[in-house]
Tab-separated table of C-alpha atoms and ligand atoms in Angstrom:
chain	number	residue	atom	x	y	z
H	21	MET	CA	0.028	-0.012	-0.011
H	22	SER	CA	1.214	3.552	-0.696
H	23	ALA	CA	2.329	5.897	2.057
H	24	ARG	CA	-0.079	8.516	3.280
H	25	LEU	CA	0.170	11.636	1.112
H	26	ASP	CA	-1.528	15.034	1.425
H	27	TRP	CA	-1.902	17.574	-1.372
H	28	THR	CA	-2.204	21.359	-1.522
H	29	SER	CA	-4.206	22.903	-4.429
H	30	GLY	CA	-3.929	26.573	-4.943
H	31	ALA	CA	-4.999	29.038	-7.571
H	32	GLY	CA	-3.572	28.011	-11.024
H	33	ARG	CA	-4.087	29.738	-14.217
H	34	ALA	CA	-6.854	29.468	-16.958
H	35	LEU	CA	-6.622	25.763	-18.042
H	36	GLN	CA	-5.268	25.285	-21.476
H	37	GLY	CA	-3.938	22.374	-23.481
H	38	SER	CA	-4.568	19.107	-25.063
H	39	LEU	CA	-4.243	15.912	-22.976
H	40	ARG	CA	-4.850	12.252	-22.861
H	41	VAL	CA	-6.003	10.823	-19.549
H	42	PRO	CA	-5.037	7.206	-18.597
H	43	GLY	CA	-6.875	4.072	-19.847
H	44	ASP	CA	-10.327	3.076	-18.785
H	45	LYS	CA	-10.257	1.145	-15.456
H	46	SER	CA	-13.365	-0.881	-16.082
H	47	VAL	CA	-12.044	-2.019	-19.524
H	48	SER	CA	-8.607	-2.664	-18.211
H	49	HIS	CA	-9.787	-5.073	-15.480
H	50	ARG	CA	-11.956	-6.902	-17.859
H	51	SER	CA	-9.341	-7.290	-20.564
H	52	LEU	CA	-6.984	-9.038	-18.204
H	53	MET	CA	-9.686	-11.427	-16.933
H	54	LEU	CA	-10.989	-12.516	-20.224
H	55	ALA	CA	-7.621	-12.679	-21.797
H	56	ALA	CA	-6.394	-14.846	-18.938
H	57	LEU	CA	-9.243	-17.341	-19.503
H	58	ALA	CA	-8.881	-17.236	-23.310
H	59	GLU	CA	-6.991	-19.654	-25.583
H	60	GLY	CA	-3.982	-17.937	-27.219
H	61	ARG	CA	-2.147	-14.619	-26.830
H	62	SER	CA	-3.942	-11.251	-26.348
H	63	HIS	CA	-2.387	-7.822	-26.542
H	64	VAL	CA	-3.925	-5.022	-24.562
H	65	ARG	CA	-2.943	-1.448	-25.473
H	66	GLY	CA	-3.877	1.685	-23.474
H	67	PHE	CA	-3.982	-0.428	-20.280
H	68	LEU	CA	-4.440	1.646	-17.089
H	69	GLU	CA	-1.225	1.489	-15.122
H	70	GLY	CA	-3.077	1.995	-11.840
H	71	GLU	CA	-2.822	0.166	-8.610
H	72	ASP	CA	-6.315	-1.309	-9.012
H	73	THR	CA	-5.715	-2.960	-12.362
H	74	ARG	CA	-2.193	-3.906	-11.448
H	75	ALA	CA	-3.726	-5.803	-8.474
H	76	THR	CA	-5.940	-7.675	-10.772
H	77	ALA	CA	-3.043	-8.582	-12.953
H	78	ALA	CA	-1.089	-9.730	-9.848
H	79	VAL	CA	-3.993	-11.988	-8.765
H	80	LEU	CA	-4.293	-13.514	-12.204
H	81	LYS	CA	-0.619	-14.166	-12.296
H	82	GLN	CA	-0.870	-15.991	-8.893
H	83	LEU	CA	-3.520	-18.218	-10.470
H	84	GLY	CA	-1.211	-19.115	-13.303
H	85	ALA	CA	-1.926	-16.698	-16.101
H	86	ARG	CA	1.141	-15.421	-18.014
H	87	ILE	CA	0.984	-11.574	-18.181
H	88	GLU	CA	3.841	-9.546	-19.486
H	89	ALA	CA	4.213	-5.751	-19.518
H	90	PRO	CA	6.485	-5.029	-22.647
H	91	ALA	CA	5.960	-1.315	-22.299
H	92	ASP	CA	3.945	1.270	-20.225
H	93	GLY	CA	0.211	0.805	-20.951
H	94	GLU	CA	0.716	-2.543	-22.680
H	95	ARG	CA	0.059	-6.143	-21.571
H	96	VAL	CA	0.680	-9.302	-23.433
H	97	ILE	CA	-1.448	-12.107	-21.964
H	98	ASP	CA	-1.022	-15.858	-22.719
H	99	GLY	CA	-4.418	-17.187	-21.622
H	100	VAL	CA	-4.706	-20.511	-19.902
H	101	GLY	CA	-8.098	-21.433	-21.166
H	102	LEU	CA	-11.414	-21.540	-19.241
H	103	HIS	CA	-10.208	-24.423	-17.061
H	104	GLY	CA	-6.538	-23.653	-16.984
H	105	LEU	CA	-6.238	-21.532	-13.810
H	106	ARG	CA	-4.703	-23.222	-10.806
H	107	GLY	CA	-5.218	-22.600	-7.054
H	108	THR	CA	-2.825	-21.055	-4.637
H	109	ASP	CA	-2.650	-21.088	-0.876
H	110	ALA	CA	-1.807	-17.301	-0.950
H	111	ARG	CA	-4.542	-14.791	-0.312
H	112	LEU	CA	-5.462	-12.899	-3.433
H	113	ASP	CA	-5.160	-9.121	-2.712
H	114	CYS	CA	-7.507	-6.895	-4.748
H	115	GLY	CA	-6.164	-3.743	-3.095
H	116	ASN	CA	-8.652	-0.839	-3.271
H	117	ALA	CA	-10.653	-2.232	-6.168
H	118	GLY	CA	-14.319	-3.217	-5.827
H	119	THR	CA	-14.368	-4.074	-9.521
H	120	GLY	CA	-11.533	-6.452	-9.078
H	121	MET	CA	-12.983	-8.301	-6.057
H	122	ARG	CA	-16.519	-8.564	-7.303
H	123	LEU	CA	-15.775	-9.727	-10.861
H	124	LEU	CA	-13.016	-12.115	-9.551
H	125	ALA	CA	-15.656	-13.511	-7.042
H	126	GLY	CA	-17.788	-14.511	-10.108
H	127	LEU	CA	-14.846	-15.916	-12.034
H	128	LEU	CA	-13.510	-17.904	-9.134
H	129	ALA	CA	-16.842	-19.350	-7.999
H	130	GLY	CA	-16.677	-21.667	-11.052
H	131	GLN	CA	-13.148	-23.040	-10.380
H	132	ALA	CA	-12.256	-26.435	-9.038
H	133	PHE	CA	-10.031	-24.878	-6.374
H	134	ASP	CA	-10.557	-22.795	-3.220
H	135	SER	CA	-9.536	-19.103	-3.109
H	136	VAL	CA	-9.505	-16.284	-0.636
H	137	LEU	CA	-10.036	-12.603	-1.860
H	138	VAL	CA	-8.939	-9.769	0.449
H	139	GLY	CA	-8.757	-6.061	-0.053
H	140	ASP	CA	-7.444	-2.910	1.699
H	141	GLU	CA	-9.145	-1.046	4.512
H	142	SER	CA	-11.636	0.695	2.285
H	143	LEU	CA	-12.453	-2.455	0.233
H	144	SER	CA	-12.834	-4.344	3.499
H	145	ARG	CA	-15.755	-2.172	4.370
H	146	ARG	CA	-17.612	-2.632	1.094
H	147	PRO	CA	-20.797	-4.700	0.819
H	148	MET	CA	-20.255	-8.060	-0.804
H	149	ARG	CA	-23.588	-9.843	-0.358
H	150	ARG	CA	-24.820	-8.143	-3.606
H	151	VAL	CA	-22.514	-10.643	-5.367
H	152	THR	CA	-22.314	-13.525	-2.983
H	153	ASP	CA	-26.212	-13.960	-2.649
H	154	PRO	CA	-26.854	-14.390	-6.288
H	155	LEU	CA	-23.650	-16.472	-6.750
H	156	SER	CA	-24.936	-18.810	-3.905
H	157	ARG	CA	-28.238	-19.094	-5.808
H	158	MET	CA	-26.140	-20.387	-8.653
H	159	GLY	CA	-24.577	-23.009	-6.386
H	160	ALA	CA	-21.404	-21.256	-5.337
H	161	GLN	CA	-20.163	-21.453	-1.803
H	162	ILE	CA	-18.602	-18.280	-0.571
H	163	ASP	CA	-18.057	-17.222	3.072
H	164	THR	CA	-17.904	-13.464	3.940
H	165	GLN	CA	-17.286	-11.666	7.094
H	166	ASP	CA	-20.766	-10.526	7.871
H	167	GLY	CA	-21.212	-9.505	4.257
H	168	LEU	CA	-17.786	-7.938	3.953
H	169	PRO	CA	-14.406	-9.177	2.623
H	170	PRO	CA	-12.467	-11.446	2.861
H	171	LEU	CA	-14.373	-13.655	0.483
H	172	ARG	CA	-13.534	-17.294	1.070
H	173	ILE	CA	-14.671	-19.156	-2.107
H	174	HIS	CA	-14.910	-22.907	-1.943
H	175	GLY	CA	-14.150	-24.407	-5.389
H	176	GLY	CA	-15.629	-27.513	-6.941
H	177	SER	CA	-19.254	-26.475	-6.515
H	178	PRO	CA	-21.125	-27.055	-9.782
H	179	LEU	CA	-22.906	-23.900	-10.867
H	180	GLN	CA	-26.286	-23.691	-12.411
H	181	GLY	CA	-27.511	-20.740	-14.486
H	182	ILE	CA	-30.189	-18.553	-13.123
H	183	SER	CA	-32.404	-15.642	-14.130
H	184	TYR	CA	-31.580	-12.776	-11.809
H	185	THR	CA	-33.086	-9.275	-11.452
H	186	LEU	CA	-30.572	-6.877	-9.842
H	187	PRO	CA	-31.996	-5.129	-6.809
H	188	VAL	CA	-29.576	-2.136	-7.431
H	189	ALA	CA	-28.124	-1.077	-10.862
H	190	SER	CA	-24.588	-2.441	-10.683
H	191	ALA	CA	-22.235	-3.469	-13.566
H	192	GLN	CA	-19.973	-5.171	-11.128
H	193	VAL	CA	-22.642	-7.480	-9.894
H	194	LYS	CA	-23.995	-8.136	-13.450
H	195	SER	CA	-20.476	-8.861	-14.596
H	196	ALA	CA	-19.762	-11.284	-11.710
H	197	LEU	CA	-22.802	-13.325	-12.571
H	198	LEU	CA	-21.954	-13.374	-16.313
H	199	LEU	CA	-18.400	-14.519	-15.439
H	200	ALA	CA	-19.812	-17.307	-13.165
H	201	GLY	CA	-22.181	-18.097	-15.974
H	202	LEU	CA	-19.292	-19.093	-18.140
H	203	TYR	CA	-18.857	-22.097	-15.893
H	204	ALA	CA	-22.557	-22.801	-15.235
H	205	GLU	CA	-24.910	-25.457	-16.553
H	206	GLY	CA	-27.642	-23.883	-18.668
H	207	THR	CA	-28.481	-20.237	-19.123
H	208	THR	CA	-27.434	-17.202	-16.859
H	209	GLU	CA	-29.646	-14.188	-17.339
H	210	VAL	CA	-29.216	-10.776	-15.675
H	211	ILE	CA	-31.970	-8.171	-15.767
H	212	GLU	CA	-31.163	-4.693	-14.586
H	213	PRO	CA	-33.428	-2.015	-13.028
H	214	HIS	CA	-31.514	0.486	-15.206
H	215	PRO	CA	-28.818	-0.332	-17.860
H	216	THR	CA	-25.296	-0.147	-16.634
H	217	ARG	CA	-21.962	-0.242	-18.371
H	218	ASP	CA	-21.927	-3.156	-20.726
H	219	TYR	CA	-18.143	-3.819	-21.222
H	220	THR	CA	-18.328	-7.333	-19.979
H	221	GLU	CA	-20.994	-8.180	-22.557
H	222	ARG	CA	-19.206	-6.429	-25.353
H	223	MET	CA	-15.910	-8.030	-24.516
H	224	LEU	CA	-17.177	-11.526	-24.058
H	225	ALA	CA	-18.564	-11.163	-27.591
H	226	ALA	CA	-15.273	-9.861	-28.894
H	227	PHE	CA	-13.499	-12.962	-27.327
H	228	GLY	CA	-15.983	-15.249	-29.162
H	229	TRP	CA	-18.463	-16.206	-26.451
H	230	PRO	CA	-21.975	-16.260	-27.625
H	231	ILE	CA	-23.957	-13.732	-25.703
H	232	ASP	CA	-27.215	-12.036	-26.125
H	233	PHE	CA	-27.517	-8.520	-24.735
H	234	GLU	CA	-29.408	-5.240	-24.942
H	235	PRO	CA	-29.628	-2.342	-22.528
H	236	GLY	CA	-30.946	-3.817	-19.288
H	237	ARG	CA	-30.587	-7.418	-20.065
H	238	ALA	CA	-27.853	-9.945	-20.788
H	239	ARG	CA	-27.973	-13.673	-21.313
H	240	LEU	CA	-25.384	-16.351	-21.948
H	241	SER	CA	-24.915	-20.147	-21.544
H	242	GLY	CA	-21.958	-22.126	-20.256
H	243	GLY	CA	-19.841	-24.562	-22.281
H	244	HIS	CA	-18.179	-22.307	-24.829
H	245	ARG	CA	-14.642	-21.145	-25.177
H	246	LEU	CA	-12.832	-17.814	-25.208
H	247	THR	CA	-10.484	-17.007	-27.993
H	248	ALA	CA	-7.631	-14.487	-27.556
H	249	THR	CA	-8.183	-11.066	-29.062
H	250	ASP	CA	-6.526	-7.697	-28.971
H	251	VAL	CA	-8.022	-4.920	-26.862
H	252	ASP	CA	-7.507	-1.232	-27.338
H	253	VAL	CA	-8.547	0.509	-24.115
H	254	PRO	CA	-9.950	4.068	-24.473
H	255	ALA	CA	-9.043	6.947	-22.102
H	256	ASP	CA	-11.230	6.843	-19.061
H	257	PHE	CA	-14.220	9.144	-19.093
H	258	SER	CA	-14.275	9.106	-15.352
H	259	SER	CA	-10.616	10.475	-15.309
H	260	ALA	CA	-11.547	12.990	-18.072
H	261	ALA	CA	-14.368	14.174	-15.875
H	262	PHE	CA	-12.127	16.148	-13.470
H	263	PHE	CA	-10.915	18.097	-16.483
H	264	LEU	CA	-14.387	18.715	-17.843
H	265	VAL	CA	-15.496	20.278	-14.596
H	266	ALA	CA	-12.209	22.136	-13.907
H	267	ALA	CA	-12.252	23.749	-17.381
H	268	SER	CA	-15.957	24.513	-17.123
H	269	VAL	CA	-15.503	26.390	-13.770
H	270	VAL	CA	-12.194	28.244	-14.244
H	271	PRO	CA	-12.629	31.406	-16.364
H	272	GLY	CA	-10.611	31.479	-19.664
H	273	SER	CA	-10.118	27.804	-19.894
H	274	GLU	CA	-10.194	25.626	-22.935
H	275	LEU	CA	-9.053	22.036	-22.813
H	276	HIS	CA	-8.951	19.292	-25.462
H	277	LEU	CA	-9.194	15.736	-24.148
H	278	GLN	CA	-8.077	13.041	-26.556
H	279	SER	CA	-9.607	9.679	-27.395
H	280	VAL	CA	-12.024	9.473	-24.454
H	281	GLY	CA	-14.318	6.453	-24.166
H	282	LEU	CA	-17.933	7.625	-24.783
H	283	ASN	CA	-19.921	4.588	-24.036
H	284	PRO	CA	-23.376	6.021	-23.279
H	285	ARG	CA	-23.549	4.177	-20.051
H	286	ARG	CA	-20.546	6.327	-18.842
H	287	THR	CA	-21.290	9.834	-20.102
H	288	GLY	CA	-24.212	10.986	-17.852
H	289	LEU	CA	-21.953	13.795	-16.517
H	290	LEU	CA	-21.681	15.249	-20.035
H	291	GLN	CA	-25.480	15.640	-19.973
H	292	ALA	CA	-25.687	16.921	-16.481
H	293	LEU	CA	-22.991	19.543	-17.071
H	294	ARG	CA	-24.743	20.629	-20.256
H	295	LEU	CA	-27.987	21.053	-18.358
H	296	MET	CA	-25.995	23.380	-16.078
H	297	GLY	CA	-24.872	25.417	-19.044
H	298	ALA	CA	-21.513	23.857	-19.895
H	299	ASP	CA	-19.802	24.387	-23.177
H	300	ILE	CA	-18.651	20.904	-24.184
H	301	ARG	CA	-18.224	19.581	-27.729
H	302	ILE	CA	-17.450	16.165	-29.056
H	303	GLU	CA	-15.206	15.987	-32.047
H	304	ASN	CA	-13.905	13.260	-34.292
H	305	GLU	CA	-16.334	10.671	-32.804
H	306	ARG	CA	-15.268	7.183	-33.974
H	307	GLN	CA	-15.326	3.518	-33.058
H	308	SER	CA	-12.278	1.892	-31.437
H	309	GLY	CA	-12.292	-1.743	-30.384
H	310	GLY	CA	-16.098	-1.815	-30.591
H	311	GLU	CA	-16.404	1.255	-28.354
H	312	PRO	CA	-17.434	4.800	-29.114
H	313	VAL	CA	-14.472	7.129	-28.599
H	314	GLY	CA	-14.070	10.860	-29.299
H	315	ASP	CA	-12.089	13.980	-28.527
H	316	ILE	CA	-13.802	16.346	-26.072
H	317	VAL	CA	-13.364	20.144	-26.249
H	318	VAL	CA	-14.457	22.012	-23.106
H	319	ARG	CA	-14.522	25.686	-22.557
H	320	HIS	CA	-15.263	27.814	-19.483
H	321	ALA	CA	-19.014	28.661	-19.059
H	322	ALA	CA	-21.129	30.232	-16.359
H	323	LEU	CA	-22.779	27.208	-14.720
H	324	HIS	CA	-26.200	27.287	-13.020
H	325	GLY	CA	-27.748	24.737	-10.624
H	326	THR	CA	-30.260	22.237	-11.799
H	327	GLU	CA	-32.073	19.121	-10.651
H	328	ILE	CA	-29.967	16.252	-11.887
H	329	PRO	CA	-32.406	13.819	-13.614
H	330	GLU	CA	-32.582	10.572	-11.612
H	331	VAL	CA	-32.368	8.595	-14.867
H	332	LEU	CA	-28.759	9.923	-15.350
H	333	VAL	CA	-27.545	8.613	-11.984
H	334	PRO	CA	-26.207	5.134	-13.072
H	335	ASP	CA	-24.601	6.790	-16.132
H	336	MET	CA	-22.542	9.106	-13.931
H	337	ILE	CA	-22.210	7.033	-10.865
H	338	ASP	CA	-18.385	7.694	-10.403
H	339	GLU	CA	-18.721	11.317	-11.399
H	340	PHE	CA	-20.612	12.697	-8.516
H	341	PRO	CA	-17.570	13.948	-6.490
H	342	ALA	CA	-16.732	16.152	-9.558
H	343	LEU	CA	-20.349	17.145	-10.090
H	344	PHE	CA	-20.346	18.440	-6.408
H	345	ILE	CA	-17.638	20.812	-7.209
H	346	ALA	CA	-19.375	21.964	-10.380
H	347	ALA	CA	-22.509	22.580	-8.308
H	348	ALA	CA	-20.518	24.481	-5.729
H	349	ALA	CA	-19.250	26.810	-8.368
H	350	ALA	CA	-22.613	27.226	-10.057
H	351	SER	CA	-25.143	29.882	-9.397
H	352	GLY	CA	-28.159	28.674	-7.544
H	353	SER	CA	-28.826	25.196	-6.253
H	354	THR	CA	-28.203	21.712	-7.524
H	355	VAL	CA	-30.465	18.837	-6.421
H	356	ILE	CA	-29.327	15.207	-6.432
H	357	ARG	CA	-31.683	12.331	-5.853
H	358	GLY	CA	-31.669	8.505	-6.149
H	359	ALA	CA	-27.851	8.230	-5.570
H	360	ALA	CA	-27.809	6.190	-2.313
H	361	GLU	CA	-25.160	3.893	-3.914
H	362	LEU	CA	-22.673	6.667	-3.448
H	363	ARG	CA	-22.599	5.743	0.316
H	364	VAL	CA	-20.954	2.470	-0.474
H	365	LYS	CA	-18.156	3.559	-2.920
H	366	GLU	CA	-14.565	3.891	-1.903
H	367	SER	CA	-15.834	6.246	0.844
H	368	ASP	CA	-19.470	7.417	1.652
H	369	ARG	CA	-19.204	9.895	-1.224
H	370	LEU	CA	-22.297	11.894	-0.237
H	371	ALA	CA	-20.990	12.440	3.307
H	372	THR	CA	-17.371	13.056	2.330
H	373	MET	CA	-18.246	15.632	-0.290
H	374	ALA	CA	-20.743	17.290	1.823
H	375	ALA	CA	-18.395	17.598	4.780
H	376	GLY	CA	-15.511	18.916	2.620
H	377	LEU	CA	-17.556	21.429	0.794
H	378	ARG	CA	-18.940	22.731	4.137
H	379	VAL	CA	-15.169	23.303	5.239
H	380	LEU	CA	-14.815	25.333	2.074
H	381	GLY	CA	-17.847	27.513	2.849
H	382	ILE	CA	-20.429	25.924	0.690
H	383	GLU	CA	-23.800	25.054	2.128
H	384	VAL	CA	-24.929	21.420	1.453
H	385	ASP	CA	-28.219	19.826	2.658
H	386	GLU	CA	-27.509	15.980	2.750
H	387	THR	CA	-30.306	13.528	2.315
H	388	PRO	CA	-30.172	9.656	2.512
H	389	ASP	CA	-29.966	9.447	-1.238
H	390	GLY	CA	-28.429	12.665	-2.428
H	391	GLY	CA	-28.593	16.317	-1.396
H	392	THR	CA	-28.836	19.954	-2.431
H	393	ILE	CA	-25.657	21.914	-3.037
H	394	HIS	CA	-26.020	25.682	-2.782
H	395	GLY	CA	-23.445	27.357	-5.149
H	396	GLY	CA	-21.284	30.043	-3.682
H	397	ARG	CA	-17.887	31.469	-2.929
H	398	LEU	CA	-15.266	28.851	-2.013
H	399	VAL	CA	-12.801	29.625	0.778
H	400	GLY	CA	-9.566	27.593	1.532
H	401	GLY	CA	-9.170	25.026	4.275
H	402	THR	CA	-8.339	21.442	4.933
H	403	VAL	CA	-10.587	18.686	3.671
H	404	ASP	CA	-10.321	14.918	4.252
H	405	SER	CA	-10.612	12.792	1.152
H	406	HIS	CA	-11.088	9.615	3.306
H	407	GLY	CA	-8.567	7.764	1.031
H	408	ASP	CA	-10.913	8.116	-1.827
H	409	HIS	CA	-9.188	8.807	-5.116
H	410	ARG	CA	-12.164	10.525	-6.759
H	411	ILE	CA	-12.794	12.781	-3.756
H	412	ALA	CA	-9.168	13.845	-3.641
H	413	MET	CA	-9.078	14.811	-7.400
H	414	SER	CA	-12.497	16.632	-7.024
H	415	PHE	CA	-11.136	18.799	-4.223
H	416	ALA	CA	-7.985	19.591	-6.313
H	417	ILE	CA	-10.433	21.415	-8.651
H	418	ALA	CA	-11.933	23.292	-5.683
H	419	GLY	CA	-8.474	24.690	-5.010
H	420	LEU	CA	-8.376	26.379	-8.294
H	421	LEU	CA	-11.378	28.526	-7.303
H	422	ALA	CA	-10.961	28.940	-3.602
H	423	GLU	CA	-9.741	32.315	-2.040
H	424	THR	CA	-6.802	30.494	-0.263
H	425	PRO	CA	-5.324	27.065	-0.912
H	426	VAL	CA	-7.243	23.883	-0.251
H	427	THR	CA	-5.222	21.145	1.540
H	428	ILE	CA	-6.546	17.597	0.846
H	429	THR	CA	-5.562	14.764	3.150
H	430	ASP	CA	-5.022	11.237	2.358
H	431	CYS	CA	-4.509	11.328	-1.421
H	432	SER	CA	-2.244	8.237	-2.046
H	433	ASN	CA	-5.142	6.259	-3.503
H	434	VAL	CA	-5.247	8.542	-6.604
H	435	ALA	CA	-2.667	6.105	-7.847
H	436	THR	CA	-5.367	3.500	-8.028
H	437	SER	CA	-7.065	5.045	-10.981
H	438	PHE	CA	-5.066	8.035	-12.116
H	439	PRO	CA	-1.235	7.640	-11.960
H	440	GLY	CA	0.348	10.968	-12.879
H	441	PHE	CA	-2.678	13.106	-12.076
H	442	ILE	CA	-0.570	15.891	-10.509
H	443	GLU	CA	1.861	16.215	-13.409
H	444	LEU	CA	-1.013	16.161	-16.035
H	445	ALA	CA	-3.097	18.626	-14.107
H	446	ASN	CA	-0.251	21.014	-13.537
H	447	GLY	CA	0.707	20.843	-17.110
H	448	CYS	CA	-2.551	22.392	-18.091
H	449	GLY	CA	-2.731	24.976	-15.325
H	450	PHE	CA	-3.429	23.486	-12.005
H	451	GLY	CA	-1.534	24.635	-8.966
H	452	LEU	CA	-1.148	21.314	-7.197
H	453	ARG	CA	1.682	19.980	-5.026
H	454	GLU	CA	2.307	17.473	-2.342
H	455	ALA	CA	1.741	19.205	0.997
I	513	S3P	C1	-17.712	-0.464	-12.269
I	513	S3P	C2	-18.948	-0.306	-11.896
I	513	S3P	C3	-19.464	0.659	-10.975
I	513	S3P	C4	-18.543	1.764	-10.857
I	513	S3P	C5	-17.096	1.248	-10.572
I	513	S3P	C6	-16.617	0.408	-11.817
I	513	S3P	C7	-17.341	-1.591	-13.213
I	513	S3P	O1	-19.724	0.066	-9.714
I	513	S3P	O2	-18.849	2.520	-9.706
I	513	S3P	O3	-16.195	2.315	-10.465
I	513	S3P	O4	-16.238	-1.623	-13.747
I	513	S3P	O5	-18.246	-2.503	-13.407
I	513	S3P	P1	-21.188	-0.638	-9.255
I	513	S3P	O6	-21.370	-1.898	-10.132
I	513	S3P	O7	-20.966	-0.960	-7.886
I	513	S3P	O8	-22.214	0.408	-9.505
């Protein structure tokens, strides 16, 4: 685990430049898992060199997959085939990554061997029954610690396909069930209350597994094989989000963000910011590796508060910390509802953002599933990120606007999803340094 690290973010200049943020975290995790289970050699380009995705690579290596890193952002994976992984007595450490742990739980439920998944302090507090309950219904045997990690997965249990309607919109749970479904007898079907990111479905199809899916529903049967394929990982919209908000709120800014993944299940923040008056254009929209990708041009605009449509919530679930900052800088009030899931992310993001913004002089009325942020003048102060990468990067934006610097504590986990954030941010005009 990284050492504890604090940041100070002060007034920078108008943000200018053209940048490419690191690779998509969701796609990077999945590319490793499917390539490891495939037959043949897969090349992954644009791989996120983050602690989360590296933890997944390390786990798969412990299980016998061969994964080489010929260059930064590249992985070459020699798959072992669907039944080629082997067990280890060592605990499998997913670090900070909910995606790693939940997807691996599905993948490991169908193996012949036992395994134990562990995580860091934050991951050890995150709910796992959402995956272990439906996996148990498929026949898996998984022990938790009162619903929390570690997950002790007993191998050798035959799995049976089920049809499962998710109680909460969660791509992680959907993906865990689909991965278990590769090993199950019969058909596994997942129905969602609201469509979520469909990378697992798209990538299974790309690796040659027959799968039937549409927004809100996915269905596959066991008994096929995965064939190695190359994966081009787009830049992560969730990492681009900090720059979309920062350029929107800092006068005189114009940023060009290159080759950003624009899967519609990820881009709710674009719509929310546009509702608030943001000036954001997509250029050069194209397909890359079966995913929509484009360059985003964002310019400063006077933002105003709005009611965030609840239907957008799953499509911007990771972007709320950044949205809180946009709302703080906007005129008027911004209302968020239907976002209770934010309480079980890397931190309780509703509470952490509300507390931090209050320190900076912004009034926030918190509710169980959202809140109202009253835009206003930001003052400096010290805010606690609670070790949550997205909270830390969001408050770095607040520092650009505040009258005096903003100190953000516990920022080391930024490396889980956005290595090099400080350098990239300062390169375009942030005034960010280690405190
Ligand atoms: C992810 C799904 C989302 C998201 C997370 C990545 C994924 O989590 O918040 O950062 O890659 O499937 P939930 O499934 O818990 O909503």
